[in-house]
Coordinates of N, CA and C and ligand atoms in Angstrom, one line a residue:
X1 N 13.6 -68.5 67.7 CA 14.8 -68.0 67.1 C 14.5 -67.2 65.8
X2 N 15.0 -66.0 65.6 CA 14.8 -65.3 64.4 C 15.9 -65.5 63.5
X3 N 15.6 -65.7 62.2 CA 16.7 -65.9 61.2 C 17.3 -64.5 60.8
X4 N 18.6 -64.4 60.6 CA 19.2 -63.2 60.2 C 18.7 -62.8 58.8
X5 N 18.4 -61.5 58.6 CA 18.0 -61.1 57.2 C 19.2 -61.2 56.3
X6 N 19.0 -61.6 55.0 CA 20.1 -61.7 54.1 C 20.7 -60.3 53.9
X7 N 22.0 -60.3 53.6 CA 22.7 -59.1 53.3 C 22.4 -58.6 51.9
X8 N 22.3 -57.3 51.8 CA 22.1 -56.7 50.4 C 23.3 -57.1 49.6
X9 N 23.0 -57.2 48.3 CA 24.0 -57.5 47.3 C 23.8 -56.6 46.1
X10 N 24.9 -56.0 45.7 CA 24.8 -55.0 44.6 C 25.7 -55.5 43.4
X11 N 24.9 -55.8 42.3 CA 25.5 -56.4 41.2 C 25.3 -55.5 40.0
X12 N 26.4 -55.2 39.2 CA 26.2 -54.4 38.0 C 26.6 -55.1 36.8
X13 N 26.0 -54.8 35.7 CA 26.3 -55.3 34.4 C 26.9 -54.2 33.5
X14 N 28.0 -54.5 32.8 CA 28.7 -53.4 32.0 C 29.1 -54.0 30.7
X15 N 29.4 -53.1 29.8 CA 29.9 -53.5 28.5 C 29.5 -52.5 27.4
X16 N 30.2 -52.5 26.3 CA 29.9 -51.5 25.2 C 28.4 -51.8 24.7
X17 N 27.9 -50.8 24.1 CA 26.5 -50.9 23.5 C 26.5 -52.1 22.6
X18 N 25.5 -53.0 22.8 CA 25.3 -54.1 21.9 C 26.1 -55.4 22.4
X19 N 26.7 -55.3 23.6 CA 27.5 -56.4 24.1 C 26.6 -57.6 24.4
X20 N 25.3 -57.4 24.6 CA 24.3 -58.5 24.9 C 23.9 -58.7 26.3
X21 N 24.0 -57.6 27.1 CA 23.7 -57.8 28.5 C 22.2 -58.1 28.8
X22 N 21.3 -57.5 28.0 CA 19.9 -57.4 28.4 C 19.2 -58.6 28.9
X23 N 19.2 -59.7 28.0 CA 18.5 -60.9 28.4 C 19.1 -61.6 29.6
X24 N 20.4 -61.4 29.8 CA 21.0 -62.1 31.0 C 20.7 -61.3 32.3
X25 N 20.5 -60.0 32.2 CA 20.1 -59.3 33.4 C 18.8 -59.8 33.9
X26 N 17.8 -59.9 33.0 CA 16.5 -60.4 33.3 C 16.6 -61.9 33.9
X27 N 17.4 -62.7 33.2 CA 17.5 -64.1 33.7 C 18.2 -64.2 35.1
X28 N 19.1 -63.3 35.3 CA 19.8 -63.4 36.6 C 18.8 -62.9 37.7
X29 N 18.0 -61.9 37.4 CA 17.0 -61.4 38.4 C 16.1 -62.6 38.7
X30 N 15.6 -63.3 37.6 CA 14.7 -64.4 37.8 C 15.4 -65.5 38.7
X31 N 16.7 -65.8 38.4 CA 17.4 -66.8 39.2 C 17.4 -66.5 40.7
X32 N 17.7 -65.2 41.0 CA 17.7 -64.8 42.4 C 16.3 -64.9 43.0
X33 N 15.3 -64.5 42.2 CA 13.9 -64.6 42.8 C 13.6 -66.1 43.1
X34 N 14.0 -67.0 42.1 CA 13.7 -68.4 42.4 C 14.4 -68.9 43.6
X35 N 15.5 -68.3 43.9 CA 16.3 -68.7 45.1 C 15.7 -68.0 46.4
X36 N 14.6 -67.2 46.2 CA 13.9 -66.7 47.4 C 14.3 -65.3 47.7
X37 N 15.1 -64.6 46.9 CA 15.6 -63.3 47.2 C 14.7 -62.2 46.5
X38 N 14.5 -61.1 47.2 CA 13.8 -60.0 46.6 C 14.9 -59.2 45.7
X39 N 14.5 -58.9 44.5 CA 15.4 -58.3 43.6 C 14.9 -56.9 43.2
X40 N 15.7 -55.9 43.2 CA 15.5 -54.6 42.6 C 16.3 -54.5 41.3
X41 N 15.6 -54.5 40.2 CA 16.2 -54.5 38.9 C 16.2 -53.0 38.4
X42 N 17.3 -52.5 38.1 CA 17.3 -51.1 37.7 C 18.4 -50.8 36.7
X43 N 18.5 -49.5 36.3 CA 19.5 -49.2 35.2 C 20.0 -47.8 35.4
X44 N 21.2 -47.6 34.7 CA 21.7 -46.2 34.7 C 22.1 -45.9 33.2
X45 N 22.0 -44.6 32.9 CA 21.4 -43.6 33.7 C 19.9 -43.9 33.8
X46 N 19.3 -43.6 35.0 CA 17.9 -43.9 35.2 C 17.6 -44.5 36.6
X47 N 16.4 -45.1 36.7 CA 16.1 -45.8 37.9 C 15.2 -45.0 38.8
X48 N 15.2 -43.6 38.6 CA 14.2 -42.8 39.4 C 13.6 -41.8 38.3
X49 N 12.5 -41.1 38.7 CA 11.9 -40.2 37.7 C 12.9 -39.1 37.3
X50 N 13.6 -38.6 38.2 CA 14.6 -37.5 37.9 C 15.7 -38.1 37.0
X51 N 16.3 -39.2 37.4 CA 17.4 -39.8 36.6 C 16.9 -40.2 35.2
X52 N 15.7 -40.6 35.1 CA 15.2 -41.0 33.8 C 15.1 -39.7 32.9
X53 N 14.8 -38.6 33.5 CA 14.8 -37.3 32.7 C 16.2 -37.0 32.3
X54 N 17.1 -37.2 33.2 CA 18.5 -36.9 32.8 C 19.0 -37.8 31.8
X55 N 18.5 -39.1 31.8 CA 18.9 -40.1 30.8 C 18.5 -39.5 29.4
X56 N 17.3 -39.0 29.3 CA 16.9 -38.5 28.0 C 17.8 -37.4 27.5
X57 N 18.2 -36.5 28.4 CA 19.1 -35.4 28.0 C 20.4 -36.0 27.5
X58 N 20.9 -37.0 28.3 CA 22.2 -37.6 28.0 C 22.2 -38.3 26.6
X59 N 21.2 -39.0 26.4 CA 21.1 -39.8 25.1 C 20.8 -39.0 23.9
X60 N 20.2 -37.8 24.1 CA 19.7 -37.1 22.9 C 20.2 -35.6 22.7
X61 N 20.7 -35.0 23.8 CA 21.1 -33.6 23.6 C 22.7 -33.5 23.6
X62 N 23.2 -32.7 22.7 CA 24.6 -32.4 22.7 C 25.0 -31.6 23.9
X63 N 26.2 -31.9 24.5 CA 26.7 -31.2 25.7 C 28.2 -31.4 25.7
X64 N 28.9 -30.5 26.4 CA 30.3 -30.6 26.5 C 30.7 -31.7 27.5
X65 N 32.0 -32.2 27.5 CA 32.3 -33.4 28.3 C 32.1 -33.2 29.8
X66 N 32.4 -32.0 30.3 CA 32.2 -31.9 31.8 C 30.7 -31.9 32.1
X67 N 29.9 -31.3 31.3 CA 28.4 -31.3 31.5 C 28.0 -32.8 31.5
X68 N 28.5 -33.5 30.5 CA 28.1 -34.9 30.4 C 28.4 -35.7 31.6
X69 N 29.6 -35.5 32.1 CA 30.1 -36.2 33.4 C 29.2 -35.8 34.5
X70 N 28.9 -34.5 34.6 CA 28.1 -34.1 35.8 C 26.6 -34.6 35.7
X71 N 26.1 -34.7 34.5 CA 24.8 -35.2 34.3 C 24.7 -36.7 34.7
X72 N 25.7 -37.5 34.3 CA 25.6 -38.9 34.7 C 25.8 -39.1 36.2
X73 N 26.7 -38.2 36.8 CA 26.8 -38.4 38.3 C 25.6 -37.8 39.0
X74 N 25.0 -36.8 38.5 CA 23.7 -36.3 39.1 C 22.7 -37.3 39.1
X75 N 22.5 -38.0 38.0 CA 21.5 -39.1 37.9 C 21.9 -40.2 38.8
X76 N 23.2 -40.5 38.9 CA 23.6 -41.6 39.8 C 23.3 -41.3 41.3
X77 N 23.6 -40.0 41.7 CA 23.4 -39.7 43.1 C 21.9 -39.9 43.4
X78 N 21.0 -39.4 42.6 CA 19.6 -39.5 42.9 C 19.2 -41.0 42.9
X79 N 19.7 -41.8 42.0 CA 19.4 -43.2 41.9 C 19.9 -43.9 43.2
X80 N 21.1 -43.6 43.6 CA 21.7 -44.2 44.8 C 20.9 -43.9 46.1
X81 N 20.6 -42.6 46.2 CA 19.9 -42.2 47.4 C 18.4 -42.7 47.5
X82 N 17.8 -42.6 46.3 CA 16.3 -43.0 46.3 C 16.1 -44.5 46.2
X83 N 17.0 -45.2 45.5 CA 16.6 -46.6 45.2 C 17.7 -47.6 45.7
X84 N 19.0 -47.4 45.3 CA 20.0 -48.4 45.6 C 20.2 -48.6 47.1
X85 N 20.5 -47.5 47.8 CA 20.8 -47.6 49.2 C 19.6 -48.2 50.0
X86 N 18.4 -47.7 49.8 CA 17.3 -48.3 50.6 C 17.1 -49.7 50.3
X87 N 17.2 -50.2 49.0 CA 17.1 -51.6 48.7 C 18.1 -52.4 49.4
X88 N 19.4 -52.0 49.4 CA 20.4 -52.7 50.0 C 20.2 -52.8 51.5
X89 N 19.7 -51.7 52.1 CA 19.4 -51.7 53.5 C 18.3 -52.7 53.9
X90 N 17.4 -52.9 52.9 CA 16.4 -53.9 53.2 C 16.9 -55.4 52.9
X91 N 18.1 -55.5 52.5 CA 18.7 -56.8 52.3 C 18.4 -57.4 50.9
X92 N 18.0 -56.5 50.0 CA 17.7 -57.0 48.6 C 18.9 -57.2 47.7
X93 N 18.7 -57.9 46.6 CA 19.7 -58.0 45.6 C 19.4 -56.9 44.6
X94 N 20.3 -56.0 44.4 CA 20.1 -54.9 43.5 C 21.0 -55.2 42.2
X95 N 20.3 -55.3 41.1 CA 21.0 -55.5 39.8 C 20.8 -54.3 38.9
X96 N 21.9 -53.7 38.6 CA 21.8 -52.5 37.8 C 22.5 -52.7 36.4
X97 N 21.7 -52.3 35.4 CA 22.3 -52.3 34.0 C 23.1 -51.0 33.9
X98 N 24.4 -51.2 34.2 CA 25.4 -50.1 34.2 C 25.4 -49.3 35.5
X99 N 26.6 -48.8 35.8 CA 26.9 -48.0 37.0 C 28.1 -47.2 36.7
X100 N 29.0 -46.9 37.7 CA 30.1 -45.9 37.5 C 31.2 -46.4 36.5
X101 N 31.4 -47.7 36.4 CA 32.4 -48.1 35.4 C 32.0 -47.6 34.0
X102 N 30.7 -47.5 33.7 CA 30.3 -46.9 32.4 C 30.8 -45.5 32.3
X103 N 30.8 -44.7 33.3 CA 31.3 -43.3 33.3 C 32.8 -43.3 32.9
X104 N 33.5 -44.1 33.6 CA 35.0 -44.2 33.3 C 35.2 -44.6 31.9
X105 N 34.4 -45.6 31.4 CA 34.6 -46.2 30.1 C 34.1 -45.2 29.0
X106 N 32.9 -44.6 29.2 CA 32.4 -43.7 28.1 C 32.9 -42.3 28.2
X107 N 32.7 -41.7 29.4 CA 33.1 -40.3 29.5 C 34.7 -40.2 29.6
X108 N 35.3 -41.2 30.3 CA 36.7 -41.2 30.5 C 37.4 -41.6 29.2
X109 N 37.4 -42.9 29.0 CA 38.1 -43.5 27.9 C 37.5 -43.1 26.5
X110 N 36.2 -43.0 26.4 CA 35.6 -42.7 25.1 C 35.7 -41.3 24.8
X111 N 35.2 -40.4 25.7 CA 35.3 -38.9 25.4 C 36.6 -38.3 25.7
X112 N 37.4 -39.0 26.5 CA 38.7 -38.4 26.9 C 38.6 -37.5 28.1
X113 N 37.6 -37.6 28.9 CA 37.5 -36.7 30.1 C 38.4 -37.2 31.1
X114 N 39.0 -36.3 31.9 CA 40.1 -36.6 32.8 C 39.7 -37.7 33.9
X115 N 40.4 -38.8 33.9 CA 40.2 -39.9 34.8 C 40.2 -39.5 36.3
X116 N 41.1 -38.7 36.7 CA 41.2 -38.3 38.1 C 40.0 -37.4 38.5
X117 N 39.6 -36.6 37.6 CA 38.4 -35.8 37.9 C 37.2 -36.7 38.1
X118 N 37.1 -37.7 37.3 CA 36.0 -38.7 37.5 C 36.1 -39.3 38.8
X119 N 37.3 -39.6 39.3 CA 37.5 -40.3 40.6 C 37.0 -39.4 41.7
X120 N 37.2 -38.1 41.5 CA 36.7 -37.1 42.5 C 35.2 -37.1 42.5
X121 N 34.6 -37.0 41.4 CA 33.1 -37.0 41.3 C 32.6 -38.3 41.8
X122 N 33.3 -39.4 41.5 CA 32.8 -40.7 42.0 C 32.7 -40.7 43.5
X123 N 33.8 -40.2 44.2 CA 33.8 -40.2 45.6 C 32.6 -39.3 46.2
X124 N 32.5 -38.1 45.5 CA 31.4 -37.2 46.0 C 30.0 -37.8 45.9
X125 N 29.8 -38.5 44.7 CA 28.4 -38.9 44.4 C 28.1 -40.2 45.2
X126 N 29.1 -41.0 45.6 CA 28.8 -42.3 46.1 C 29.2 -42.5 47.6
X127 N 29.2 -41.3 48.3 CA 29.5 -41.3 49.7 C 28.3 -40.6 50.4
X128 N 28.0 -41.0 51.6 CA 26.9 -40.5 52.4 C 25.6 -40.9 51.8
X129 N 24.5 -40.2 52.1 CA 23.2 -40.5 51.5 C 22.7 -41.9 51.9
X130 N 22.8 -42.2 53.2 CA 22.4 -43.5 53.7 C 23.6 -44.4 54.0
X131 N 24.7 -44.0 53.5 CA 25.9 -44.8 53.8 C 26.7 -44.2 54.9
X132 N 27.5 -45.1 55.6 CA 28.5 -44.6 56.5 C 29.4 -43.5 55.8
X133 N 29.6 -42.4 56.4 CA 30.3 -41.3 55.7 C 31.7 -41.6 55.2
X134 N 32.3 -42.7 55.9 CA 33.6 -43.0 55.5 C 33.7 -44.0 54.3
X135 N 32.5 -44.5 53.9 CA 32.5 -45.5 52.8 C 32.0 -44.9 51.5
X136 N 32.6 -45.5 50.4 CA 32.1 -45.1 49.1 C 31.4 -46.4 48.5
X137 N 30.1 -46.2 48.1 CA 29.4 -47.3 47.6 C 30.0 -47.8 46.3
X138 N 30.2 -49.1 46.2 CA 30.7 -49.7 44.9 C 29.9 -51.0 44.8
X139 N 29.8 -51.5 43.6 CA 29.2 -52.8 43.5 C 30.0 -53.9 44.2
X140 N 29.2 -55.0 44.6 CA 29.9 -56.2 45.2 C 30.5 -57.0 44.0
X141 N 29.8 -56.9 42.9 CA 30.3 -57.7 41.7 C 29.9 -56.9 40.5
X142 N 30.8 -56.8 39.5 CA 30.5 -56.2 38.2 C 30.8 -57.2 37.1
X143 N 29.7 -57.6 36.4 CA 29.8 -58.6 35.3 C 30.0 -57.8 34.0
X144 N 31.2 -57.9 33.5 CA 31.6 -57.1 32.3 C 31.6 -58.0 31.1
X145 N 30.7 -57.6 30.2 CA 30.5 -58.3 28.9 C 31.5 -57.8 27.9
X146 N 32.6 -58.5 27.7 CA 33.7 -58.0 26.8 C 33.4 -58.6 25.4
X147 N 33.2 -57.7 24.4 CA 32.9 -58.0 23.1 C 33.7 -57.1 22.1
X148 N 34.3 -57.6 21.1 CA 35.0 -56.7 20.1 C 34.0 -55.6 19.6
X149 N 34.5 -54.4 19.4 CA 33.6 -53.3 18.9 C 33.0 -53.7 17.6
X150 N 33.7 -54.4 16.7 CA 33.2 -54.7 15.4 C 32.0 -55.6 15.5
X151 N 32.1 -56.6 16.4 CA 31.0 -57.6 16.6 C 29.7 -56.9 17.1
X152 N 30.0 -56.0 18.1 CA 28.8 -55.3 18.7 C 28.1 -54.4 17.6
X153 N 28.9 -53.8 16.8 CA 28.4 -52.9 15.7 C 27.5 -53.8 14.8
X154 N 28.0 -54.9 14.4 CA 27.2 -55.8 13.6 C 25.9 -56.2 14.3
X155 N 25.9 -56.5 15.5 CA 24.7 -56.9 16.3 C 23.7 -55.7 16.3
X156 N 24.3 -54.5 16.5 CA 23.4 -53.3 16.7 C 22.8 -52.8 15.4
X157 N 23.5 -53.1 14.3 CA 23.1 -52.5 13.0 C 21.7 -52.9 12.7
X158 N 21.3 -54.1 13.0 CA 20.0 -54.6 12.7 C 19.0 -54.3 13.8
X159 N 19.5 -53.8 14.9 CA 18.6 -53.8 16.1 C 17.7 -52.6 16.3
X160 N 18.2 -51.4 16.1 CA 17.4 -50.2 16.5 C 17.9 -48.9 16.0
X161 N 17.1 -47.9 16.1 CA 17.6 -46.5 15.7 C 18.6 -46.1 16.8
X162 N 19.8 -45.7 16.4 CA 20.8 -45.4 17.4 C 20.6 -44.1 18.1
X163 N 21.0 -44.1 19.4 CA 21.0 -42.8 20.2 C 22.3 -42.1 20.0
X164 N 22.6 -41.1 20.8 CA 23.8 -40.3 20.7 C 25.1 -41.1 20.9
X165 N 25.0 -42.2 21.7 CA 26.2 -43.0 21.9 C 26.3 -44.1 20.9
X166 N 25.1 -44.8 20.6 CA 25.2 -45.9 19.7 C 25.6 -45.4 18.3
X167 N 25.4 -44.1 18.0 CA 25.8 -43.5 16.7 C 27.3 -43.3 16.6
X168 N 28.0 -43.5 17.6 CA 29.5 -43.2 17.6 C 30.2 -44.2 16.7
X169 N 31.3 -43.9 16.1 CA 32.1 -44.8 15.3 C 32.7 -46.0 16.1
X170 N 33.1 -47.0 15.4 CA 33.7 -48.2 16.1 C 34.9 -47.8 16.9
X171 N 35.7 -46.8 16.5 CA 36.9 -46.5 17.3 C 36.5 -46.0 18.7
X172 N 35.3 -45.3 18.8 CA 34.9 -44.8 20.1 C 34.6 -46.0 21.0
X173 N 34.0 -47.1 20.4 CA 33.6 -48.2 21.3 C 34.9 -49.1 21.6
X174 N 35.9 -49.0 20.7 CA 37.1 -49.7 21.0 C 37.8 -49.0 22.2
X175 N 37.7 -47.7 22.2 CA 38.3 -46.9 23.4 C 37.5 -47.2 24.6
X176 N 36.2 -47.3 24.5 CA 35.3 -47.6 25.7 C 35.7 -49.0 26.2
X177 N 35.9 -49.9 25.3 CA 36.2 -51.3 25.8 C 37.6 -51.2 26.5
X178 N 38.5 -50.4 26.0 CA 39.8 -50.3 26.8 C 39.6 -49.7 28.1
X179 N 38.6 -48.7 28.2 CA 38.3 -48.1 29.5 C 37.8 -49.2 30.5
X180 N 36.9 -50.1 30.0 CA 36.5 -51.2 30.9 C 37.6 -52.1 31.3
X181 N 38.5 -52.3 30.4 CA 39.7 -53.2 30.7 C 40.5 -52.5 31.8
X182 N 40.7 -51.2 31.7 CA 41.4 -50.4 32.7 C 40.8 -50.5 34.1
X183 N 39.5 -50.3 34.1 CA 38.7 -50.4 35.4 C 38.8 -51.8 36.0
X184 N 38.8 -52.8 35.1 CA 38.9 -54.2 35.6 C 40.2 -54.5 36.2
X185 N 41.3 -53.9 35.5 CA 42.6 -54.1 36.1 C 42.8 -53.4 37.4
X186 N 42.0 -52.3 37.6 CA 42.1 -51.6 38.9 C 41.4 -52.3 40.0
X187 N 40.4 -53.1 39.7 CA 39.6 -53.8 40.8 C 39.3 -55.2 40.3
X188 N 40.3 -56.1 40.2 CA 40.1 -57.4 39.7 C 39.2 -58.3 40.5
X189 N 39.2 -58.0 41.8 CA 38.3 -58.8 42.7 C 36.9 -58.5 42.5
X190 N 36.5 -57.3 42.1 CA 35.1 -57.0 41.9 C 34.6 -57.4 40.5
X191 N 35.5 -57.4 39.6 CA 35.1 -57.6 38.2 C 35.1 -59.1 37.8
X192 N 34.1 -59.5 37.0 CA 34.1 -60.8 36.4 C 34.0 -60.6 34.9
X193 N 35.0 -60.9 34.1 CA 35.0 -60.7 32.7 C 34.3 -61.9 32.0
X194 N 33.3 -61.5 31.2 CA 32.6 -62.5 30.4 C 33.0 -62.4 29.0
X195 N 33.4 -63.5 28.3 CA 33.7 -63.4 26.9 C 32.3 -63.5 26.2
X196 N 31.9 -62.3 25.7 CA 30.5 -62.2 25.2 C 30.4 -62.6 23.7
X197 N 31.5 -63.1 23.1 CA 31.5 -63.5 21.7 C 31.1 -64.9 21.6
X198 N 30.0 -65.3 22.1 CA 29.5 -66.7 22.1 C 28.0 -66.6 22.0
X199 N 27.4 -67.8 21.9 CA 25.9 -67.9 21.8 C 25.4 -67.4 23.2
X200 N 24.1 -67.1 23.2 CA 23.4 -66.6 24.4 C 23.6 -67.7 25.5
X201 N 23.4 -68.9 25.2 CA 23.4 -70.0 26.2 C 24.9 -70.1 26.8
X202 N 25.9 -70.0 25.9 CA 27.3 -70.1 26.4 C 27.6 -68.9 27.3
X203 N 27.1 -67.8 26.9 CA 27.3 -66.6 27.7 C 26.6 -66.7 29.1
X204 N 25.4 -67.2 29.1 CA 24.7 -67.5 30.3 C 25.4 -68.4 31.2
X205 N 26.0 -69.5 30.7 CA 26.8 -70.4 31.5 C 27.9 -69.7 32.2
X206 N 28.6 -68.8 31.5 CA 29.6 -68.1 32.1 C 29.1 -67.2 33.3
X207 N 28.0 -66.5 33.0 CA 27.4 -65.7 34.1 C 27.0 -66.5 35.3
X208 N 26.3 -67.6 35.1 CA 25.9 -68.3 36.3 C 27.1 -68.9 37.0
X209 N 28.1 -69.3 36.3 CA 29.3 -69.8 36.9 C 30.0 -68.8 37.9
X210 N 29.9 -67.6 37.5 CA 30.5 -66.5 38.3 C 29.7 -66.4 39.7
X211 N 28.4 -66.5 39.5 CA 27.5 -66.4 40.8 C 27.7 -67.7 41.6
X212 N 27.8 -68.8 41.0 CA 28.0 -70.0 41.7 C 29.4 -70.0 42.4
X213 N 30.4 -69.5 41.7 CA 31.8 -69.5 42.3 C 31.8 -68.7 43.6
X214 N 30.9 -67.6 43.7 CA 30.9 -66.8 44.9 C 29.9 -67.4 45.9
X215 N 29.2 -68.5 45.6 CA 28.3 -69.1 46.5 C 27.0 -68.3 46.6
X216 N 26.7 -67.5 45.7 CA 25.5 -66.6 45.7 C 24.3 -67.3 45.1
X217 N 24.5 -68.3 44.2 CA 23.4 -69.0 43.5 C 23.8 -70.4 43.2
X218 N 22.7 -71.3 43.2 CA 23.0 -72.6 42.6 C 22.8 -72.5 41.1
X219 N 22.5 -73.6 40.3 CA 22.5 -73.5 38.9 C 21.2 -72.8 38.4
X220 N 21.0 -72.7 37.0 CA 19.9 -72.1 36.5 C 19.9 -72.2 34.9
X221 N 18.8 -71.9 34.3 CA 18.8 -71.9 32.8 C 18.2 -70.6 32.3
X222 N 18.6 -70.2 31.1 CA 18.0 -68.9 30.5 C 16.6 -69.1 30.2
Ligands
ATP301 N1 25.1 -64.0 22.2 C1 24.5 -63.3 21.2 N2 24.7 -63.6 20.0 C2 24.2 -62.9 18.9 N3 23.4 -61.8 19.1 C3 23.1 -61.4 20.3 C4 23.7 -62.1 21.5 N4 23.2 -61.5 22.6 C5 22.5 -60.5 22.2 N5 22.4 -60.4 20.8 C6 21.7 -59.4 20.0 O1 22.5 -58.2 20.0 C7 21.8 -57.1 20.1 C8 22.2 -56.3 21.3 O2 21.9 -57.1 22.5 P1 21.4 -56.4 23.9 O3 20.4 -55.3 23.6 O4 21.1 -57.4 24.8 O5 22.8 -55.6 24.3 P2 23.1 -54.7 25.5 O6 24.4 -55.0 26.0 O7 22.0 -54.7 26.4 O8 23.2 -53.3 24.7 P3 22.8 -51.8 25.3 O9 23.6 -51.6 26.5 O10 23.2 -51.0 24.1 O11 21.3 -51.8 25.5 C9 20.3 -57.5 20.2 O12 19.8 -57.4 18.9 C10 20.4 -58.9 20.6 O13 19.3 -59.7 20.2
LIG302 C1 25.7 -45.2 33.0 C2 26.3 -44.5 31.8 C3 25.8 -44.8 30.6 N1 26.4 -44.1 29.5 C4 25.8 -44.5 28.2 C5 26.1 -45.9 27.7 C6 25.0 -46.2 26.8 O1 25.3 -45.8 25.5 C7 23.8 -45.3 27.3 C8 22.8 -46.1 28.1 O2 22.1 -46.9 27.3 P1 21.8 -48.4 27.5 O3 21.4 -48.9 26.1 O4 20.7 -48.5 28.4 O5 23.0 -49.1 28.0 O6 24.4 -44.3 28.2 C9 27.4 -43.2 29.7 O7 27.9 -42.7 28.7 N2 27.8 -43.0 30.9 C10 27.3 -43.6 32.0 O8 27.8 -43.3 33.2

């Protein structure tokens, strides 16, 4: 008897800059590996040589809002075709630090770029390329770290030299947070909201509880 291969699982982490995703992304990858799963850990913009080049442009070069939206979707298309779809087809767990919800939050709510035009680009970029032509690739689960913009700003102040997004004022991040809330309201079954205004351990307990509730993992520690 041959055992059925596990199904691919696509999990994304989202939140404003400084929300505290990083260490939990690594810990979740580790928890899946301990459970015997192969994990592809990746990020957006990025995840392929081409998309990493586009990331550098996005983070450091000034551009108009449509150009910015096209750059993130171009990077995403390459990432999806080269990395995400093949890994899911192999039955792996794909964990990505950001995906399309970031585009709606940052380019849509943050920059004020038209939400409906983003929906058109989303469908174009996330259809085909290894997928059934009638399907649009979306995460199976999006773990959204919700943190007030003021708290994220305090955390980031001490942390690093800001890029083009991190240098934005608090009001920009408050708008980005509203964008995430809007995406969450549009897909409540896909989103898990994490209250990120807690200690790392308390935040991890929330993350692992989400995975346990879906039956995808047993317990774990950071
Ligand atoms: N629960 C927490 N309490 C206090 N500080 C935290 C917590 N989690 C992370 N931090 C700190 O906040 C800063 C931002 O965290 P981190 O880099 O993980 O955020 P992020 O969501 O990955 O941000 P970005 O998307 O901008 O990379 C870091 O200095 C980190 O050490
Ligand atoms: C995917 C995506 C990202 N961004 C922004 C959000 C962040 O400020 C940076 C990525 O940096 P991180 O520290 O690795 O999170 O890019 C965006 O504006 N639009 C997007 O679609």
